Coordinates of C-alpha atoms and ligand atoms in Angstrom, one line a residue:
M28 CA -110.1 12.8 290.0
T29 CA -108.2 12.7 286.8
P30 CA -110.3 13.5 283.7
T31 CA -110.8 10.5 281.3
A32 CA -110.5 10.7 277.5
T33 CA -113.8 10.2 275.7
S34 CA -114.1 8.5 272.3
N35 CA -114.7 11.9 270.6
G36 CA -111.4 13.2 272.1
A37 CA -112.9 15.5 274.7
A38 CA -111.6 15.3 278.2
R39 CA -114.2 15.4 281.0
G40 CA -114.2 14.7 284.7
P41 CA -116.5 11.9 285.9
D42 CA -118.4 14.1 288.3
D43 CA -119.8 16.7 285.9
G44 CA -123.3 15.2 286.2
R45 CA -123.5 13.5 282.8
P46 CA -124.2 9.7 282.8
R47 CA -121.1 7.7 281.9
I48 CA -120.9 4.7 279.6
L49 CA -118.0 2.2 279.5
I50 CA -117.2 0.2 276.4
P51 CA -114.4 -2.4 276.9
E52 CA -114.7 -4.0 273.4
K53 CA -114.6 -2.9 269.8
V54 CA -118.1 -1.6 269.1
S55 CA -118.9 0.2 265.8
P56 CA -118.8 4.0 266.2
D57 CA -122.1 4.5 264.4
G58 CA -124.1 3.9 267.5
L59 CA -121.6 5.6 269.8
A60 CA -122.0 8.8 267.9
M61 CA -125.7 8.9 269.0
L62 CA -124.6 8.7 272.7
E63 CA -121.7 11.1 272.7
P64 CA -123.9 14.3 272.7
H65 CA -125.6 13.1 275.9
F66 CA -123.2 11.0 277.9
D67 CA -119.5 10.6 278.6
V68 CA -118.5 7.6 276.4
D69 CA -115.3 5.9 277.5
V70 CA -113.8 3.2 275.1
K71 CA -111.2 1.2 277.1
L72 CA -110.0 -1.8 275.2
G73 CA -108.1 -4.7 276.8
L74 CA -109.2 -4.3 280.4
T75 CA -108.4 -7.3 282.6
P76 CA -111.3 -8.7 284.7
D77 CA -109.9 -6.9 287.8
E78 CA -109.4 -3.6 286.0
L79 CA -113.1 -3.9 284.8
I80 CA -114.2 -4.4 288.3
S81 CA -112.3 -1.5 289.6
R82 CA -113.3 0.9 286.8
I83 CA -117.0 0.1 286.6
T84 CA -117.9 2.1 289.7
G85 CA -119.4 5.3 288.6
Y86 CA -120.6 4.1 285.2
H87 CA -124.3 4.1 284.3
G88 CA -124.0 2.0 281.2
L89 CA -121.8 -0.8 280.0
I90 CA -121.7 -1.9 276.3
V91 CA -120.0 -5.3 275.5
R92 CA -119.7 -8.0 272.8
S93 CA -119.0 -11.7 273.6
E94 CA -115.5 -11.3 275.1
T95 CA -116.2 -9.3 278.2
K96 CA -117.4 -11.5 281.1
V97 CA -120.0 -9.4 283.0
T98 CA -119.9 -11.3 286.2
E99 CA -121.7 -10.9 289.5
E100 CA -118.6 -9.1 290.8
V101 CA -118.6 -6.6 287.9
L102 CA -122.3 -5.9 288.5
A103 CA -121.9 -5.6 292.2
A104 CA -119.1 -3.1 291.7
G105 CA -121.2 -1.1 289.2
K106 CA -123.1 0.8 291.9
K107 CA -124.6 3.2 289.4
L108 CA -125.1 0.8 286.6
R109 CA -128.6 1.0 285.0
V110 CA -128.0 -0.8 281.7
V111 CA -125.7 -3.5 280.3
A112 CA -126.0 -3.7 276.5
R113 CA -124.8 -6.6 274.4
A114 CA -123.9 -5.5 270.9
G115 CA -125.0 -8.8 269.4
V116 CA -127.4 -11.7 270.3
G117 CA -126.0 -14.1 272.9
V118 CA -125.9 -12.9 276.5
D119 CA -124.2 -16.0 277.8
N120 CA -121.2 -13.8 278.9
I121 CA -123.5 -11.7 281.1
N122 CA -124.9 -12.9 284.5
V123 CA -128.4 -11.9 283.7
P124 CA -130.0 -13.1 287.0
A125 CA -127.5 -11.1 288.9
A126 CA -128.3 -8.0 286.8
T127 CA -132.0 -8.6 287.3
S128 CA -131.7 -8.8 291.0
R129 CA -129.9 -5.5 291.0
G130 CA -132.5 -3.9 288.8
I131 CA -130.0 -3.5 285.9
I132 CA -131.6 -3.8 282.5
V133 CA -129.8 -6.0 280.0
V134 CA -130.5 -5.3 276.3
N135 CA -129.3 -7.0 273.1
S136 CA -129.7 -6.8 269.3
P137 CA -131.6 -10.0 268.4
S138 CA -131.5 -9.5 264.6
G139 CA -128.7 -7.1 263.8
N140 CA -126.2 -9.8 262.9
I141 CA -128.3 -12.7 261.6
L142 CA -127.5 -12.1 257.9
A143 CA -123.8 -12.0 258.8
A144 CA -124.1 -15.3 260.7
A145 CA -126.0 -17.0 257.9
E146 CA -123.5 -15.8 255.2
H147 CA -120.6 -17.0 257.4
T148 CA -122.3 -20.5 257.6
I149 CA -122.4 -20.6 253.8
A150 CA -118.8 -19.4 253.6
L151 CA -117.8 -22.4 255.9
L152 CA -120.1 -24.7 253.9
L153 CA -118.3 -23.9 250.6
A154 CA -114.8 -23.8 252.3
T155 CA -115.3 -27.3 253.7
A156 CA -116.6 -28.6 250.4
R157 CA -113.6 -27.2 248.4
N158 CA -110.8 -27.5 251.0
I159 CA -110.2 -23.7 250.8
G160 CA -108.4 -23.4 254.1
R161 CA -105.9 -26.2 253.4
A162 CA -105.4 -25.0 249.8
D163 CA -104.7 -21.5 250.9
G164 CA -102.3 -22.6 253.7
S165 CA -100.4 -24.9 251.4
L166 CA -100.0 -22.3 248.6
K167 CA -98.7 -19.8 251.1
Q168 CA -96.1 -22.3 252.2
G169 CA -94.9 -22.6 248.6
G170 CA -96.9 -25.7 247.7
W171 CA -99.0 -26.4 244.6
E172 CA -101.3 -29.3 245.7
R173 CA -104.1 -30.0 243.2
S174 CA -104.7 -33.7 243.2
K175 CA -104.9 -33.9 247.0
L176 CA -107.4 -31.2 247.3
V177 CA -110.2 -32.3 245.1
G178 CA -113.5 -31.1 246.6
I179 CA -117.2 -31.8 246.2
E180 CA -120.1 -29.8 244.8
V181 CA -122.8 -28.6 247.1
G182 CA -125.5 -28.2 244.4
R183 CA -128.1 -31.1 244.5
K184 CA -126.7 -32.1 247.9
V185 CA -128.8 -32.3 251.1
L186 CA -128.3 -29.7 253.8
G187 CA -129.8 -30.5 257.2
I188 CA -130.6 -27.5 259.5
V189 CA -131.3 -27.9 263.2
G190 CA -133.0 -24.8 264.4
L191 CA -135.0 -23.0 261.8
G192 CA -135.0 -19.6 263.6
K193 CA -133.7 -16.3 262.3
V194 CA -130.2 -17.5 261.3
G195 CA -131.4 -21.0 260.2
L196 CA -134.1 -19.6 257.9
N197 CA -131.6 -17.3 256.2
V198 CA -129.1 -20.2 255.7
A199 CA -132.0 -22.2 254.2
R200 CA -132.8 -19.5 251.7
M201 CA -129.2 -19.1 250.7
A202 CA -128.7 -22.9 250.4
K203 CA -131.7 -23.1 248.1
G204 CA -130.1 -20.5 245.9
L205 CA -127.1 -22.8 245.6
G206 CA -129.3 -25.6 244.4
M207 CA -129.3 -27.6 247.6
Q208 CA -132.1 -29.7 249.0
V209 CA -132.9 -28.5 252.5
K210 CA -134.3 -30.5 255.4
A211 CA -134.8 -29.0 258.8
V212 CA -135.6 -30.0 262.4
D213 CA -137.2 -27.5 264.7
P214 CA -140.2 -28.4 266.9
Y215 CA -141.3 -24.8 266.9
A216 CA -140.6 -23.7 263.3
N217 CA -143.3 -21.8 261.6
P218 CA -144.5 -24.4 258.9
D219 CA -145.7 -21.6 256.6
M220 CA -142.3 -19.9 256.6
A221 CA -140.6 -23.3 256.1
R222 CA -142.8 -24.1 253.1
Q223 CA -142.3 -20.7 251.6
A224 CA -138.5 -21.2 251.9
G225 CA -138.8 -24.6 250.2
V226 CA -137.6 -26.4 253.3
D227 CA -138.8 -30.0 254.2
L228 CA -139.6 -30.1 257.9
A229 CA -138.6 -33.4 259.4
S230 CA -139.9 -34.7 262.7
S231 CA -136.6 -35.7 264.3
L232 CA -132.9 -35.3 264.1
E233 CA -132.6 -39.1 263.8
D234 CA -134.6 -38.9 260.6
I235 CA -132.3 -36.5 258.8
L236 CA -128.8 -37.6 260.0
P237 CA -128.4 -40.6 257.7
V238 CA -129.4 -38.6 254.6
V239 CA -127.7 -35.2 254.9
D240 CA -124.4 -34.3 253.1
F241 CA -124.0 -31.2 255.3
L242 CA -125.4 -30.6 258.8
T243 CA -125.6 -27.1 260.4
I244 CA -127.0 -26.3 263.8
H245 CA -128.6 -22.9 264.6
T246 CA -130.2 -23.3 268.0
P247 CA -129.3 -21.4 271.1
L248 CA -127.1 -23.2 273.6
L249 CA -129.6 -24.5 276.2
A250 CA -129.7 -27.5 278.5
T251 CA -131.7 -29.2 275.8
T252 CA -129.3 -28.4 273.0
L253 CA -126.0 -29.1 274.8
D254 CA -124.3 -32.1 273.1
L255 CA -127.3 -32.3 270.7
V256 CA -124.9 -34.2 268.3
G257 CA -122.6 -36.7 270.0
E258 CA -121.0 -40.0 269.1
D259 CA -124.2 -41.9 268.3
E260 CA -125.4 -39.1 266.0
F261 CA -122.0 -38.8 264.2
R262 CA -121.9 -42.5 263.7
S263 CA -125.3 -42.5 262.0
M264 CA -124.2 -39.9 259.4
K265 CA -122.7 -40.6 256.0
R266 CA -118.9 -40.9 256.0
T267 CA -118.8 -38.2 253.4
A268 CA -120.9 -35.7 255.5
R269 CA -119.6 -32.4 256.8
V270 CA -120.8 -30.5 259.8
L271 CA -121.0 -26.7 260.5
N272 CA -121.2 -24.7 263.7
V273 CA -121.8 -20.9 263.7
A274 CA -124.1 -21.1 266.7
R275 CA -122.4 -21.9 270.0
G276 CA -119.6 -24.2 271.1
G277 CA -121.2 -27.2 272.8
V278 CA -124.1 -28.0 270.5
Y279 CA -121.8 -30.6 269.0
N280 CA -120.0 -32.6 271.7
E281 CA -116.4 -31.5 271.0
A282 CA -114.8 -34.8 272.1
A283 CA -117.2 -36.8 269.9
L284 CA -116.5 -34.4 267.0
L285 CA -112.8 -35.0 267.3
R286 CA -113.3 -38.8 267.3
A287 CA -115.6 -38.5 264.3
L288 CA -113.0 -36.6 262.4
D289 CA -110.0 -38.8 263.5
E290 CA -111.8 -42.1 262.8
G291 CA -113.5 -41.0 259.6
W292 CA -117.1 -41.2 260.7
I293 CA -117.6 -37.9 258.9
A294 CA -115.5 -36.1 256.3
G295 CA -115.0 -32.6 257.7
A296 CA -116.2 -29.6 259.7
G297 CA -116.5 -25.9 259.5
I298 CA -116.4 -24.4 263.0
D299 CA -116.7 -20.8 264.2
V300 CA -117.5 -21.2 267.9
F301 CA -115.9 -23.3 270.7
T302 CA -116.8 -24.2 274.3
S303 CA -113.8 -22.0 275.4
E304 CA -112.8 -19.0 273.4
P305 CA -110.0 -18.8 272.5
P306 CA -109.7 -22.6 272.9
T307 CA -107.5 -23.6 275.9
A308 CA -104.3 -25.4 275.0
D309 CA -104.7 -29.2 274.4
S310 CA -108.5 -29.1 274.8
A311 CA -110.7 -30.9 272.3
A312 CA -111.7 -27.4 271.1
S313 CA -108.1 -26.5 270.2
Q314 CA -107.5 -29.9 268.5
I315 CA -110.6 -29.3 266.4
A316 CA -109.4 -25.8 265.4
K317 CA -106.0 -27.3 264.3
H318 CA -107.5 -30.4 262.6
P319 CA -106.6 -30.8 258.9
K320 CA -110.2 -31.8 258.1
V321 CA -111.5 -28.6 259.7
V322 CA -111.9 -25.0 258.5
A323 CA -111.9 -23.0 261.7
T324 CA -112.6 -19.3 262.3
P325 CA -112.3 -17.3 265.6
H326 CA -116.0 -16.5 266.3
L327 CA -116.3 -14.3 263.2
G328 CA -120.0 -15.0 262.5
A329 CA -121.1 -11.5 263.3
S330 CA -117.9 -9.8 262.3
T331 CA -119.0 -7.8 259.2
V332 CA -119.0 -4.0 258.9
E333 CA -122.7 -4.0 258.3
A334 CA -123.6 -6.3 261.2
Q335 CA -121.5 -4.3 263.6
E336 CA -123.2 -1.1 262.5
N337 CA -126.6 -2.7 263.0
V338 CA -125.9 -4.1 266.4
S339 CA -124.2 -0.9 267.6
I340 CA -127.1 1.3 266.5
D341 CA -129.6 -1.2 267.9
V342 CA -128.1 -1.2 271.4
C343 CA -127.1 2.4 271.6
T344 CA -130.6 3.5 270.7
Q345 CA -131.8 1.4 273.7
V346 CA -129.1 2.7 276.0
L347 CA -130.1 6.3 275.2
E348 CA -133.8 5.5 275.7
I349 CA -133.2 3.7 279.1
L350 CA -130.9 6.4 280.5
R351 CA -133.6 8.9 279.6
G352 CA -136.3 6.9 281.5
G353 CA -137.9 5.2 278.5
L354 CA -138.5 1.6 277.5
P355 CA -136.1 -0.6 275.6
T356 CA -137.2 -2.5 272.5
S357 CA -135.3 -5.6 273.2
A358 CA -134.8 -6.1 276.9
V359 CA -133.4 -9.4 278.0
N360 CA -134.6 -9.1 281.6
A361 CA -136.8 -6.0 281.9
P362 CA -139.9 -6.7 284.0
I363 CA -142.7 -7.7 281.7
I364 CA -145.0 -5.5 283.5
L365 CA -145.2 -1.7 283.9
P366 CA -144.9 -0.2 287.4
E367 CA -148.4 1.1 287.7
E368 CA -150.0 -2.3 286.8
Y369 CA -147.4 -4.2 288.8
R370 CA -149.1 -4.4 292.1
K371 CA -152.4 -5.8 290.8
L372 CA -151.2 -8.1 288.1
Q373 CA -147.9 -9.3 289.5
P374 CA -149.1 -12.6 291.0
F375 CA -151.0 -13.4 287.8
V376 CA -148.0 -12.7 285.6
Q377 CA -146.2 -15.4 287.6
L378 CA -149.2 -17.7 287.5
V379 CA -149.7 -17.5 283.8
E380 CA -146.0 -17.9 283.0
K381 CA -146.1 -21.1 285.2
M382 CA -149.2 -22.3 283.4
G383 CA -147.4 -21.9 280.1
R384 CA -144.4 -23.9 281.4
L385 CA -146.6 -26.5 282.9
Y386 CA -148.5 -26.9 279.6
M387 CA -145.2 -27.4 277.7
Q388 CA -143.8 -29.9 280.2
H389 CA -147.0 -31.8 281.1
F390 CA -149.0 -32.0 277.9
V391 CA -146.3 -31.7 275.2
R392 CA -143.6 -34.0 276.8
S393 CA -146.1 -36.5 278.2
K394 CA -147.6 -37.1 274.8
G395 CA -144.3 -37.0 272.9
G396 CA -145.2 -34.2 270.5
L397 CA -146.9 -30.9 270.1
V398 CA -150.4 -32.4 270.5
G399 CA -152.0 -29.2 271.8
G400 CA -150.8 -27.2 268.8
R401 CA -150.1 -23.5 269.1
T402 CA -153.6 -22.0 269.4
F403 CA -154.3 -20.9 273.0
E404 CA -157.1 -19.1 274.8
L405 CA -156.6 -17.2 278.0
V406 CA -159.9 -16.6 279.9
Y407 CA -159.9 -14.2 282.8
H408 CA -162.7 -14.5 285.4
G409 CA -163.8 -12.4 288.3
D410 CA -161.9 -9.2 289.1
L411 CA -159.3 -10.0 286.5
A412 CA -161.9 -9.9 283.8
G413 CA -162.3 -6.2 284.6
M414 CA -158.6 -5.4 284.1
P415 CA -158.2 -3.2 281.0
N416 CA -154.6 -4.1 280.3
T417 CA -153.8 -7.7 280.3
K418 CA -150.9 -7.4 277.9
P419 CA -148.5 -8.5 280.7
L420 CA -150.5 -11.8 281.1
Y421 CA -150.3 -12.4 277.3
A422 CA -146.5 -11.7 277.5
A423 CA -146.2 -14.0 280.5
L424 CA -147.9 -16.9 278.6
V425 CA -145.6 -16.4 275.5
K426 CA -142.6 -16.4 277.9
G427 CA -143.7 -19.6 279.7
L428 CA -144.4 -21.4 276.4
V429 CA -141.1 -20.5 274.6
A430 CA -138.9 -20.9 277.7
S431 CA -138.4 -24.7 277.2
F432 CA -137.2 -24.4 273.6
S433 CA -135.7 -21.0 273.1
E434 CA -133.4 -18.6 274.9
T435 CA -135.4 -15.7 273.4
H436 CA -136.1 -13.3 276.2
V437 CA -139.8 -12.4 276.1
N438 CA -141.1 -9.2 277.6
I439 CA -144.1 -6.9 277.2
V440 CA -142.4 -5.1 274.3
N441 CA -141.5 -8.1 272.1
A442 CA -144.2 -10.8 273.1
T443 CA -146.5 -10.3 270.2
L444 CA -143.6 -10.4 267.7
I445 CA -142.2 -13.5 269.2
A446 CA -145.5 -15.3 269.3
K447 CA -145.9 -14.5 265.6
E448 CA -142.4 -15.7 264.9
K449 CA -143.1 -19.0 266.7
G450 CA -146.5 -19.4 265.1
I451 CA -148.3 -19.1 268.5
R452 CA -151.8 -17.7 268.5
I453 CA -153.3 -16.5 271.7
S454 CA -156.8 -15.0 272.2
E455 CA -157.8 -13.4 275.4
T456 CA -161.4 -13.5 276.8
H457 CA -162.7 -11.4 279.6
S458 CA -165.4 -13.6 281.0
H459 CA -168.3 -11.6 282.6
Q460 CA -170.7 -14.5 283.0
P461 CA -173.2 -14.0 285.8
G462 CA -172.7 -16.1 288.9
E463 CA -168.9 -16.1 288.6
Q464 CA -168.2 -14.1 291.7
T465 CA -167.0 -17.3 293.5
Y466 CA -164.2 -17.6 290.9
A467 CA -162.6 -14.2 291.7
N468 CA -159.2 -14.0 290.0
L469 CA -159.3 -17.3 288.2
V470 CA -157.4 -17.8 284.9
T471 CA -158.2 -20.6 282.4
L472 CA -155.7 -21.6 279.8
R473 CA -157.1 -23.7 276.9
A474 CA -155.0 -25.2 274.2
H475 CA -156.8 -26.1 271.0
A476 CA -155.4 -29.0 268.9
E477 CA -154.8 -27.9 265.3
D478 CA -156.7 -30.8 263.8
G479 CA -159.8 -30.0 265.9
S480 CA -159.4 -33.2 267.9
G481 CA -160.0 -31.5 271.2
Q482 CA -158.5 -29.2 273.8
Q483 CA -156.5 -29.2 277.0
T484 CA -157.1 -27.1 280.0
I485 CA -155.2 -25.7 282.9
E486 CA -156.9 -23.5 285.5
G487 CA -155.2 -21.5 288.3
Y488 CA -155.8 -18.7 290.7
A489 CA -153.8 -16.5 293.0
S490 CA -154.7 -15.9 296.7
G491 CA -152.6 -13.0 297.9
K492 CA -149.1 -13.9 296.7
R493 CA -149.8 -17.6 296.7
L494 CA -150.4 -19.4 293.4
Y495 CA -152.5 -22.5 292.8
I496 CA -153.4 -24.8 290.0
S497 CA -157.0 -25.9 290.4
K498 CA -157.5 -27.9 287.2
L499 CA -155.2 -29.9 285.0
D500 CA -156.9 -31.3 281.9
R501 CA -159.9 -33.4 283.1
F502 CA -158.7 -33.4 286.8
S503 CA -159.5 -31.1 289.7
A504 CA -156.6 -30.3 292.0
T505 CA -155.2 -27.7 294.4
F506 CA -151.4 -27.5 294.3
S507 CA -148.8 -24.8 294.2
P508 CA -146.9 -24.8 290.9
E509 CA -143.5 -24.6 292.6
G510 CA -140.2 -26.5 292.3
T511 CA -139.7 -30.0 291.0
M512 CA -142.8 -32.2 290.6
I513 CA -143.7 -35.6 289.3
I514 CA -147.2 -35.9 287.8
L515 CA -148.5 -39.5 287.5
H516 CA -151.5 -40.4 285.5
N517 CA -152.9 -43.6 287.0
Y518 CA -155.9 -45.7 287.7
D519 CA -157.4 -44.6 291.0
E520 CA -157.2 -47.9 292.8
P521 CA -156.0 -48.7 296.4
G522 CA -152.3 -49.2 297.0
K523 CA -151.1 -46.7 294.3
I524 CA -149.7 -44.2 296.8
G525 CA -147.7 -46.9 298.7
G526 CA -146.2 -48.3 295.4
V527 CA -145.0 -44.9 294.3
G528 CA -143.7 -44.0 297.7
M529 CA -141.6 -47.2 297.7
V530 CA -140.0 -46.4 294.4
L531 CA -139.1 -42.8 295.5
G532 CA -138.0 -44.0 298.9
S533 CA -135.7 -46.6 297.5
H534 CA -133.9 -43.8 295.6
G535 CA -133.7 -41.6 298.7
I536 CA -136.1 -39.0 297.3
N537 CA -138.1 -36.9 299.8
I538 CA -141.7 -36.1 299.0
R539 CA -142.5 -32.4 299.9
F540 CA -146.2 -32.8 299.2
M541 CA -148.7 -35.1 297.5
Q542 CA -152.0 -34.3 295.9
V543 CA -154.5 -36.7 294.3
A544 CA -156.4 -34.9 291.6
S545 CA -159.5 -36.8 290.7
L546 CA -161.6 -36.7 287.6
D547 CA -163.8 -33.6 287.3
P548 CA -167.1 -34.6 289.0
E549 CA -169.1 -33.8 285.8
L550 CA -166.8 -36.0 283.7
K551 CA -166.6 -38.7 286.3
E552 CA -170.1 -39.8 285.7
A553 CA -169.9 -39.6 281.9
E554 CA -166.6 -41.4 281.7
A555 CA -167.0 -44.0 284.5
D556 CA -168.3 -46.6 282.1
A557 CA -165.8 -45.9 279.3
V558 CA -162.6 -46.4 281.3
K559 CA -161.2 -49.2 283.4
G560 CA -162.1 -47.8 286.8
N561 CA -161.5 -44.2 287.7
E562 CA -158.5 -42.3 286.5
A563 CA -156.6 -39.9 288.7
L564 CA -153.5 -37.7 288.7
M565 CA -151.0 -38.0 291.5
I566 CA -149.0 -34.8 291.9
L567 CA -145.9 -35.2 294.0
G568 CA -143.6 -32.3 295.0
I569 CA -140.1 -33.6 295.4
D570 CA -136.9 -32.2 296.8
R571 CA -134.7 -32.6 293.7
P572 CA -134.8 -33.5 290.1
V573 CA -134.8 -37.3 289.4
D574 CA -133.1 -39.3 286.7
E575 CA -134.6 -41.5 284.0
K576 CA -134.0 -44.6 286.2
V577 CA -136.5 -43.3 288.8
M578 CA -139.0 -42.3 286.1
E579 CA -138.7 -45.8 284.6
G580 CA -139.3 -47.3 288.0
L581 CA -142.5 -45.2 288.4
R582 CA -143.7 -46.1 284.9
K583 CA -143.4 -49.8 285.7
S584 CA -145.6 -49.4 288.9
E585 CA -148.9 -51.1 288.5
G586 CA -151.8 -49.1 287.2
V587 CA -149.6 -46.2 286.1
L588 CA -150.5 -44.8 282.7
D589 CA -148.0 -42.0 282.3
V590 CA -145.4 -40.1 284.3
V591 CA -144.0 -36.7 283.7
L592 CA -141.3 -34.7 285.5
V593 CA -142.1 -31.0 285.7
Q594 CA -139.8 -28.1 286.8
L595 CA -141.6 -24.9 287.7
Ligands
NAD622 N1 -121.2 -17.1 265.5 C1 -121.8 -16.0 265.6 O1 -121.1 -14.9 265.6 C2 -123.3 -15.9 265.8 C3 -124.0 -14.7 265.3 C4 -125.3 -14.7 265.5 C5 -126.0 -15.7 266.2 N2 -125.3 -16.7 266.7 C6 -126.0 -17.8 267.4 O2 -126.8 -18.5 266.5 C7 -127.9 -19.1 267.3 C8 -129.2 -18.9 266.6 O3 -129.6 -17.6 266.6 P1 -131.0 -17.1 266.0 O4 -131.0 -15.6 266.1 O5 -131.3 -17.8 264.7 O6 -132.0 -17.7 267.2 P2 -133.6 -17.9 267.1 O7 -134.0 -17.9 268.5 O8 -134.2 -17.0 266.1 O9 -133.7 -19.4 266.5 C9 -133.3 -20.6 267.2 C10 -134.3 -21.7 266.8 O10 -133.8 -22.9 267.4 C11 -135.0 -23.7 267.6 N3 -134.7 -24.8 268.6 C12 -134.5 -24.6 270.0 N4 -134.2 -25.9 270.5 C13 -134.2 -26.7 269.5 C14 -134.0 -28.1 269.4 N5 -133.7 -28.9 270.5 N6 -134.0 -28.7 268.2 C15 -134.3 -28.0 267.1 N7 -134.6 -26.7 267.1 C16 -134.5 -26.0 268.3 C17 -136.0 -22.7 268.1 O11 -137.3 -23.2 267.9 C18 -135.7 -21.5 267.2 O12 -136.5 -21.5 266.0 C19 -127.8 -18.5 268.7 O13 -127.1 -19.4 269.6 C20 -126.9 -17.3 268.5 O14 -126.2 -16.9 269.7 C21 -123.9 -16.8 266.5
3PG623 O1 -124.2 -13.8 269.9 C1 -123.7 -13.1 269.0 O2 -124.3 -12.0 268.6 C2 -122.6 -13.6 268.2 O3 -122.1 -14.7 268.7 C3 -121.5 -12.5 267.9 O4 -120.6 -12.3 269.0 P1 -119.6 -11.0 268.8 O5 -120.4 -9.8 269.0 O6 -118.6 -11.2 269.9 O7 -119.0 -11.1 267.5

């Protein structure tokens, strides 16, 4: 085969035994210099998707930024690929599940560019306030427009931040330095950090929209944050307000943003990211980019010399480590369990992650707030209590809890750090109480309310590879935490099952299984007098997700106290 040129100018053949790394985007040389003594590093800019597919065979590592689409086809063609590194945060351009199924580790740099992204947000904030883009454009065209381009001051104005994570918190600190008042919405923000940064935490987006002069979103793009701000939200803002997006295209609905600008519901926008990049001709994204009330940049949030050095060193260190057989520090998809512990703990890792997800979906959503707080206790019984290393179970709980509100990828390496960042406290108890032999391999998850008002409990166990939930709050049950489920809290009276079956049947929804969980026998006696009849939980496994109409129908069924849709 023809030798390929390496980034340090040397020419080597691909078969000389050294691992090979392909870099199809501009990545800072600082990290690459660490790789070059050990591997063949090929920088090949401007590859088409087909060229990438045909070239990737024979490479052990691939390092990309946001432009390269690492599709299933690319991964399938990369027969020798062991690692895909994202020199940045977002991995939305990488098919992570396909990488996982092929055992390819995906790593990123979660913090290397956050300062750059925060500073870019502030740059857009000031540019929208002072019409910098239009003024610069007009002057370059020979104009001298002063009276048309009078701006506003940002000092003493209100900045609303949605998503007070790494970037959001830095934006908040910088905005305070500009003399702004900062209000933030983030159900999982760390209140201590918010207080220290001088940020008022609000309970909902609706609360802040009418009062903010600027709004900036710093959440990941998830199902729950797609179109977070649409027509209704824009209409509820001040007509003088301006919005900023240095997160991901899609957190503001682009069609709604265009209307809001055209019809004067808001005064302007500073936009760095779009749903398609570069925006396709005539799309809402391209009209926004060209709009006179918009200052637009081509996804430059992370494009500083310093940020590019940071992310390059971050990911190249990990590529080096992985290709030498070590563990990465920021793996997006690495197994959260080490091989030697895998066999014994694997079913429990899945169980505990599902218990975390069930907790977030059942208790948190059903009560409309974070009633259970962030203090958790994991109790291991039976054989599990004797396991010396339960770190994978701890990591699995953090993963299950944060999955519903963050795209942060939790693994055994970063779980403690992420729990700390999110203000989640987890204690682990190895229960060796006598007489527990019958509870071999049982796990109890307890959530303690912050105000001391009580606790919620989920219990589960694994039998071989099968997982079961045996207790949900005050109710005893036996069901597999699998797929889509509806959990109804109801009075345990005759006729309930028929009523619920009718509602689901009328919408053509098949029931896969049904379980009635009754009040824990010990509680039953104590509570029997206090409640109107007995309460029960009805757990229905269904064949597909249902819409709000079905949920509303179930809520209206007689004797139903609460209904929650759970996806596990
Ligand atoms: N434009 C760029 O070049 C650039 C550079 C860096 C990061 N980013 C993007 O910025 C975003 C934020 O990055 P980060 O590092 O701060 O992430 P992060 O995970 O540290 O913070 C995200 C925060 O959003 C919160 N959140 C999630 N859902 C929410 C909701 N519905 N309402 C309110 N808050 C919610 C989470 O609790 C978390 O605190 C990511 O999408 C990232 O890809 C863009
Ligand atoms: O997710 C990120 O890290 C940013 O969006 C930056 O993307 P980039 O590396 O393509 O600049």
